[in-house]
GROMACS .gro file of C-alpha atoms in nm:
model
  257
    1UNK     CA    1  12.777  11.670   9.363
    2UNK     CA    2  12.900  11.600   9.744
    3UNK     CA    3  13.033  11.851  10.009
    4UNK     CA    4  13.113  11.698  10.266
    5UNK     CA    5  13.399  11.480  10.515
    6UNK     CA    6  13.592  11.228  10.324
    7UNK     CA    7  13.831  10.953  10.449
    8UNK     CA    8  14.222  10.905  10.377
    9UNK     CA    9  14.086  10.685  10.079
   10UNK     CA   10  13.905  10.980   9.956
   11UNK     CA   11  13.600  10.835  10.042
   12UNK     CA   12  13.309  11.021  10.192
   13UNK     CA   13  13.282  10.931  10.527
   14UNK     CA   14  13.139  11.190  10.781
   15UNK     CA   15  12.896  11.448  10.762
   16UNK     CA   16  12.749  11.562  10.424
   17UNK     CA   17  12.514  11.646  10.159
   18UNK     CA   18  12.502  11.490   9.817
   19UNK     CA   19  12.239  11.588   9.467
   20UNK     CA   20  12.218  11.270   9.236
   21UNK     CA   21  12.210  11.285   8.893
   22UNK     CA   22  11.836  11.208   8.926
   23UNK     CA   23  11.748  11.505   9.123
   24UNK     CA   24  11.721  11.364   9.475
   25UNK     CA   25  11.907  11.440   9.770
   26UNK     CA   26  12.108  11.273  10.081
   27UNK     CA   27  12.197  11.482  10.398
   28UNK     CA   28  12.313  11.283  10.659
   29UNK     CA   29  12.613  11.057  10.719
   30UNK     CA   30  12.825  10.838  10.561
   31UNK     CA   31  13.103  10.527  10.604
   32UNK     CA   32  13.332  10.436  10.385
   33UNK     CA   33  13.087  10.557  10.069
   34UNK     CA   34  12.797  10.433  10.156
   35UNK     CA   35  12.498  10.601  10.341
   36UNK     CA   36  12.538  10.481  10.705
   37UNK     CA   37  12.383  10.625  11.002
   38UNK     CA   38  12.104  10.853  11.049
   39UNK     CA   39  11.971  11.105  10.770
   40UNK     CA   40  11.727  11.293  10.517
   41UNK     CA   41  11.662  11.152  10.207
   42UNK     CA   42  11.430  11.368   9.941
   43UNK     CA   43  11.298  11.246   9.670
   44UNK     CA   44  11.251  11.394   9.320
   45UNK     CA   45  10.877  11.282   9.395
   46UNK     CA   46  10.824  11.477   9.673
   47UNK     CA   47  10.892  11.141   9.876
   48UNK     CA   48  11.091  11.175  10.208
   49UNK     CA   49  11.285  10.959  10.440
   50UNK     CA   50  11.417  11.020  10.809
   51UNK     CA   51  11.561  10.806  10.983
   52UNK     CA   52  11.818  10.505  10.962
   53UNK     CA   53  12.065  10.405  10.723
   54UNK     CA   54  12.278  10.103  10.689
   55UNK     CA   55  12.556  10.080  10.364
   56UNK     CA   56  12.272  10.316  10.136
   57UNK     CA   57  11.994  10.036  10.258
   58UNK     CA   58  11.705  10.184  10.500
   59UNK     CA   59  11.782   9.999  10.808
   60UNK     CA   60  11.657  10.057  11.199
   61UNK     CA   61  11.426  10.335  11.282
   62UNK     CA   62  11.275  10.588  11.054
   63UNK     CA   63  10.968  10.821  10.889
   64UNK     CA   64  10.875  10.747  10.532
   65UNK     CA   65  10.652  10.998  10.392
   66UNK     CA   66  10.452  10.919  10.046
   67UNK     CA   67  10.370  11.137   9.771
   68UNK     CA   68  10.011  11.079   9.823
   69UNK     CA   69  10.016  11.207  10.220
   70UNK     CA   70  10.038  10.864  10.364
   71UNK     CA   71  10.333  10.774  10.567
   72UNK     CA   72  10.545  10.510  10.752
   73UNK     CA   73  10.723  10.534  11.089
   74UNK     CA   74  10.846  10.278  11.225
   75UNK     CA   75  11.133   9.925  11.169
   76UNK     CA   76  11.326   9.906  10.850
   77UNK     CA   77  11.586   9.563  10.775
   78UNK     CA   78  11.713   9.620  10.442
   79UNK     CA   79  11.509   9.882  10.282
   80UNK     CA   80  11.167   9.720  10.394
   81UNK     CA   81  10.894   9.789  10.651
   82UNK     CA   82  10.999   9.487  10.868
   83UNK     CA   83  10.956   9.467  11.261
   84UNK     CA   84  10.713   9.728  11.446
   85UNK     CA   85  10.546  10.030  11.283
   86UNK     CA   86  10.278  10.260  11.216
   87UNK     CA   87  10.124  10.357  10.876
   88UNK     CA   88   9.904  10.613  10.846
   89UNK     CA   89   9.710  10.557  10.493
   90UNK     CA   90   9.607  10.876  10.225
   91UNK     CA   91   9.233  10.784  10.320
   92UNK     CA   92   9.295  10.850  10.744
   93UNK     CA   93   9.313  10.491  10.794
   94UNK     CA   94   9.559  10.360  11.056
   95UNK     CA   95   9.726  10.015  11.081
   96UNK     CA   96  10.001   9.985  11.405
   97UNK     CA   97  10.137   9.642  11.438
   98UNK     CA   98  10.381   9.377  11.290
   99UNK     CA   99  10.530   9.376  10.982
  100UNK     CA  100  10.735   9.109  10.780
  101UNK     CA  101  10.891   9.248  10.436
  102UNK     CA  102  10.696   9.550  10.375
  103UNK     CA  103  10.396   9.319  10.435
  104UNK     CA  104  10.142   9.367  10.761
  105UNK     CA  105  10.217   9.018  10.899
  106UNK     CA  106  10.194   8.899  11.303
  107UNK     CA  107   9.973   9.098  11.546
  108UNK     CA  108   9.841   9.446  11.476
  109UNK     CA  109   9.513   9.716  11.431
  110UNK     CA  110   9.376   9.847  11.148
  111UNK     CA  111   9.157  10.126  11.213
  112UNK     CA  112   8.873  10.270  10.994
  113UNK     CA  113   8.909  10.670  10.965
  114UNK     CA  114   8.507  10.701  10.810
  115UNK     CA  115   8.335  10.442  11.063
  116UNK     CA  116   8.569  10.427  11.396
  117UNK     CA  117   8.553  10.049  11.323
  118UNK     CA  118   8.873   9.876  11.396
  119UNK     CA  119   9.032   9.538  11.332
  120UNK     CA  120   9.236   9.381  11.642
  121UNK     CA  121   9.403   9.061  11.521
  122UNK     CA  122   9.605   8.842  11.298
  123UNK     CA  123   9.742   8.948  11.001
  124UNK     CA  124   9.915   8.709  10.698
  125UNK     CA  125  10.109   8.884  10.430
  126UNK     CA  126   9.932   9.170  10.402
  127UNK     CA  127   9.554   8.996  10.492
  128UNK     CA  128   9.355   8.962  10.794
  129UNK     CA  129   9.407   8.631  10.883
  130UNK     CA  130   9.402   8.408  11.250
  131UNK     CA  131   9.225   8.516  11.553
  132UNK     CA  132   9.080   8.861  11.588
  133UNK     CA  133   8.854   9.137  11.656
  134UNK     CA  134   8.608   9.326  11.470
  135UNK     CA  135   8.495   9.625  11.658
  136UNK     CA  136   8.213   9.865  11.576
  137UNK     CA  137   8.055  10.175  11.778
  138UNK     CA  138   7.799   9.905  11.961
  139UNK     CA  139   7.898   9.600  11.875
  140UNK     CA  140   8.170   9.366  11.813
  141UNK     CA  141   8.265   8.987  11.674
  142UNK     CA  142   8.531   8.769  11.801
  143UNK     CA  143   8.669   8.453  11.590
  144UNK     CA  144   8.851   8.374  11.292
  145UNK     CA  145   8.948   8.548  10.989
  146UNK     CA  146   9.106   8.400  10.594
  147UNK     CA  147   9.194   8.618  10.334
  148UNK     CA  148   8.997   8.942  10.523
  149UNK     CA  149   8.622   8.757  10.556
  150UNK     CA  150   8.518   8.586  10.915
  151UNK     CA  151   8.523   8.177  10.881
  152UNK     CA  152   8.413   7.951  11.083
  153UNK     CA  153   8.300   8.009  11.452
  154UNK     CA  154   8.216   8.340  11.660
  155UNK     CA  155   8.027   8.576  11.842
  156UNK     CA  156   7.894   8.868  11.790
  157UNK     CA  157   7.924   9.098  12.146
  158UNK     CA  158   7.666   9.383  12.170
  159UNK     CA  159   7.723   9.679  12.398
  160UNK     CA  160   7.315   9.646  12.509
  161UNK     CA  161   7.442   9.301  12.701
  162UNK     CA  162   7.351   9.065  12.477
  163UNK     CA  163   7.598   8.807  12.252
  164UNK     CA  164   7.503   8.593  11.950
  165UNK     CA  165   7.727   8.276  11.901
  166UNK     CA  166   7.706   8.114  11.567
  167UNK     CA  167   7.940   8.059  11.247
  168UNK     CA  168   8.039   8.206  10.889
  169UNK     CA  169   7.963   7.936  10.616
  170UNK     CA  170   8.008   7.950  10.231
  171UNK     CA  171   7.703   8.092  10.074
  172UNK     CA  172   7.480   7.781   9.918
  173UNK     CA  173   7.510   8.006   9.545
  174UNK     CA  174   7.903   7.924   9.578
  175UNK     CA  175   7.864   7.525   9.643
  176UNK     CA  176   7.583   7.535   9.329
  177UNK     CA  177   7.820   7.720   9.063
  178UNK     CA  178   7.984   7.435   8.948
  179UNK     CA  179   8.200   7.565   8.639
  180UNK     CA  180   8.302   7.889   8.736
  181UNK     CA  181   8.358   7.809   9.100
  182UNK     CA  182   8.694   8.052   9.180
  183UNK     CA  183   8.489   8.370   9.058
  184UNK     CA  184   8.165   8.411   9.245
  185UNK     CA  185   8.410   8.238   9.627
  186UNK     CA  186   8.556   8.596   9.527
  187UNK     CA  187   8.242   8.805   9.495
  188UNK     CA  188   8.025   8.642   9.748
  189UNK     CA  189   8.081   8.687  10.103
  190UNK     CA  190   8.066   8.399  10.389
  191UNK     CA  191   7.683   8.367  10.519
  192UNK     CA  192   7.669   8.424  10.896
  193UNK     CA  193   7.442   8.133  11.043
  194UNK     CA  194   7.341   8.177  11.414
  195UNK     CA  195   7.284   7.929  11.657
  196UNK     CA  196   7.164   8.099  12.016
  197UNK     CA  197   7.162   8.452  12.131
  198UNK     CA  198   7.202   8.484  12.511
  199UNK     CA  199   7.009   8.603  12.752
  200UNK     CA  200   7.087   8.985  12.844
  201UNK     CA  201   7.350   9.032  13.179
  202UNK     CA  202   7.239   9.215  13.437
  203UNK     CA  203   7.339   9.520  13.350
  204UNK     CA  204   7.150   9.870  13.420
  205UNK     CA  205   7.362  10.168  13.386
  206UNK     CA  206   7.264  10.458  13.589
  207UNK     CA  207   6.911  10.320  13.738
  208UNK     CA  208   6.807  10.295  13.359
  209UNK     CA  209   6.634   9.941  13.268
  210UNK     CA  210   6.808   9.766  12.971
  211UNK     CA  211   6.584   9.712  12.677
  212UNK     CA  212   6.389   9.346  12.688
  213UNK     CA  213   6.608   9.077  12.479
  214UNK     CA  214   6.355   9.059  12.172
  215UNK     CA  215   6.444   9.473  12.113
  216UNK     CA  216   6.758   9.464  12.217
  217UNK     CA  217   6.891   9.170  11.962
  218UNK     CA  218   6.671   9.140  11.696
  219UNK     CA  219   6.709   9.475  11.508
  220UNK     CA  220   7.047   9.546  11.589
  221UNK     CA  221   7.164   9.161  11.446
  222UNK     CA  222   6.942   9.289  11.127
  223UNK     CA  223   7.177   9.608  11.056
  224UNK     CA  224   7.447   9.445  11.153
  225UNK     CA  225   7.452   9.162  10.917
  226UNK     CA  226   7.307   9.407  10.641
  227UNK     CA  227   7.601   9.657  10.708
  228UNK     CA  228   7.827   9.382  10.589
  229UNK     CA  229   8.211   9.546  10.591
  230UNK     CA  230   8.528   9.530  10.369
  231UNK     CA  231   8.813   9.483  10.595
  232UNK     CA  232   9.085   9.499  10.280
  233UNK     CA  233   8.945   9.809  10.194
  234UNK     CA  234   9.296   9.999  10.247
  235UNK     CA  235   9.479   9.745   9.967
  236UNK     CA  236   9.490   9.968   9.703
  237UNK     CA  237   9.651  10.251   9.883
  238UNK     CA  238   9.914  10.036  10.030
  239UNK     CA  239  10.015   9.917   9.678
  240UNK     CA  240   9.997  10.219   9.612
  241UNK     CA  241  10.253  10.324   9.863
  242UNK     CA  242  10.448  10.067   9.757
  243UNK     CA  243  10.497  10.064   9.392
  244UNK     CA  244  10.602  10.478   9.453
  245UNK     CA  245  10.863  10.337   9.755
  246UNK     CA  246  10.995  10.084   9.459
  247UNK     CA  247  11.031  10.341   9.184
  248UNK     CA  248  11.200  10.567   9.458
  249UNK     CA  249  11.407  10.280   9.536
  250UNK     CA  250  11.561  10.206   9.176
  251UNK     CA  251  11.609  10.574   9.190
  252UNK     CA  252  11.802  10.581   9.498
  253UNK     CA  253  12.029  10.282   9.394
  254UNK     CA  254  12.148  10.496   9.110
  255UNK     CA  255  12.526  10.641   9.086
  256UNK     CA  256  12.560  10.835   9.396
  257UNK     CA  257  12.897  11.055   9.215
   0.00000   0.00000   0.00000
């Protein structure tokens, strides 16, 4: 069913609403046929989308809102999250960056609802991945991520004054598998191997005296190496997000008569 403008052709072009034959709905407008220009499209689902249009393809700026209560705002280029945007996850987490065919690719933050932790950095189809920042409530480590786990050579930064420089290595259990190499490299985590911890700055906020550099490093580097983190945490609900966007897709795509 449509009601609304047409062309001379017949076509609708113009202002109007539409019902598919699979339930959903289009209110918005239209060139030549196609859905062009701004508009509401409502899924079946319970699935929503504001914004853009370009010949029935999402395309420019616009709100995608999930079935599960995450949502997307932000670029679209031919029905994809591609450009700048925001997506809020169904767990409170927040990434705002770059992305690159509905993948989190380029420069962007992923924030941790439950801790306040937050991930400034590179990002690599969908992984943290490049240069980057790890930031916690009172501390923080700067270097290199692959595949979401710190490689190579960093710092830790602690609030208190105090740094720790050092490096991630392969755990020696990975080197000493042998046969079934590929499955603990995914289990086991890099081992972080220090090499100095820095003196404390001169630092003494309100006439308070900083704590001496055996109690200020020590037990904090033991939780925070205990703590460990998961920095890909949020994967599953993005899939999830995304397998519902391509069933609502194929749905969309359907006759629009």
């Amino acid at each position: 069913e449509y009601d609304g403008e047409r062309n001379s052709e017949g076509e609708r072009h113009g202002r109007g609403k539409a019902l598919l034959p699979n339930g959903d709905t289009y209110d918005g407008e239209y060139e030549s046929g196609f859905r062009n220009g701004r508009g509401t499209y409502r899924f079946r689902n319970g699935a929503r989308y504001i914004g853009e249009y370009l010949q029935n393809k999402k395309h420019g700026h616009g709100i995608f809102f999930y079935p599960d209560g995450s949502k997307y705002e932000g670029d679209w280029v031919n029905d994809q999250r591609h450009g700048y945007g925001e997506y809020t996850y169904a767990n409170g987490d927040t990434y705002t960056g770059e992305w690159f065919n509905n993948n989190r690719h380029g420069q962007g933050t992923y924030v941790y609802k439950d801790t306040g932790s937050k991930y400034v950095g590179g990002w690599v189809n969908g992984n943290q991945e490049g240069e980057a920042e790890l930031i916690h409530l009172n501390h923080r480590f700067k270097g290199k991520f692959l595949n979401g786990n710190p490689v190579g050579h960093g710092k830790y930064v602690f609030n208190i004054g105090c740094e720790q420089n050092g490096e991630y290595i392969q755990s020696q259990q990975d080197k000493e598998e042998g046969e079934e190499e590929e499955e603990p490299s995914l289990l086991v985590a890099p081992k972080w191997k220090a090499s100095e911890i820095t003196k404390l700055t001169l630092w003494t906020p309100h006439g308070e005296n900083p704590p001496s550099p055996r109690e200020a490093s020590l037990p904090s580097l033991h939780e925070v190496f205990s703590e460990g983190f998961s920095p890909t945490m949020d994967a599953g609900e993005e899939d999830e997000g995304s397998k519902e966007e391509e069933e609502n897709k194929d749905q969309e795509d359907q006759g629009e008569e």
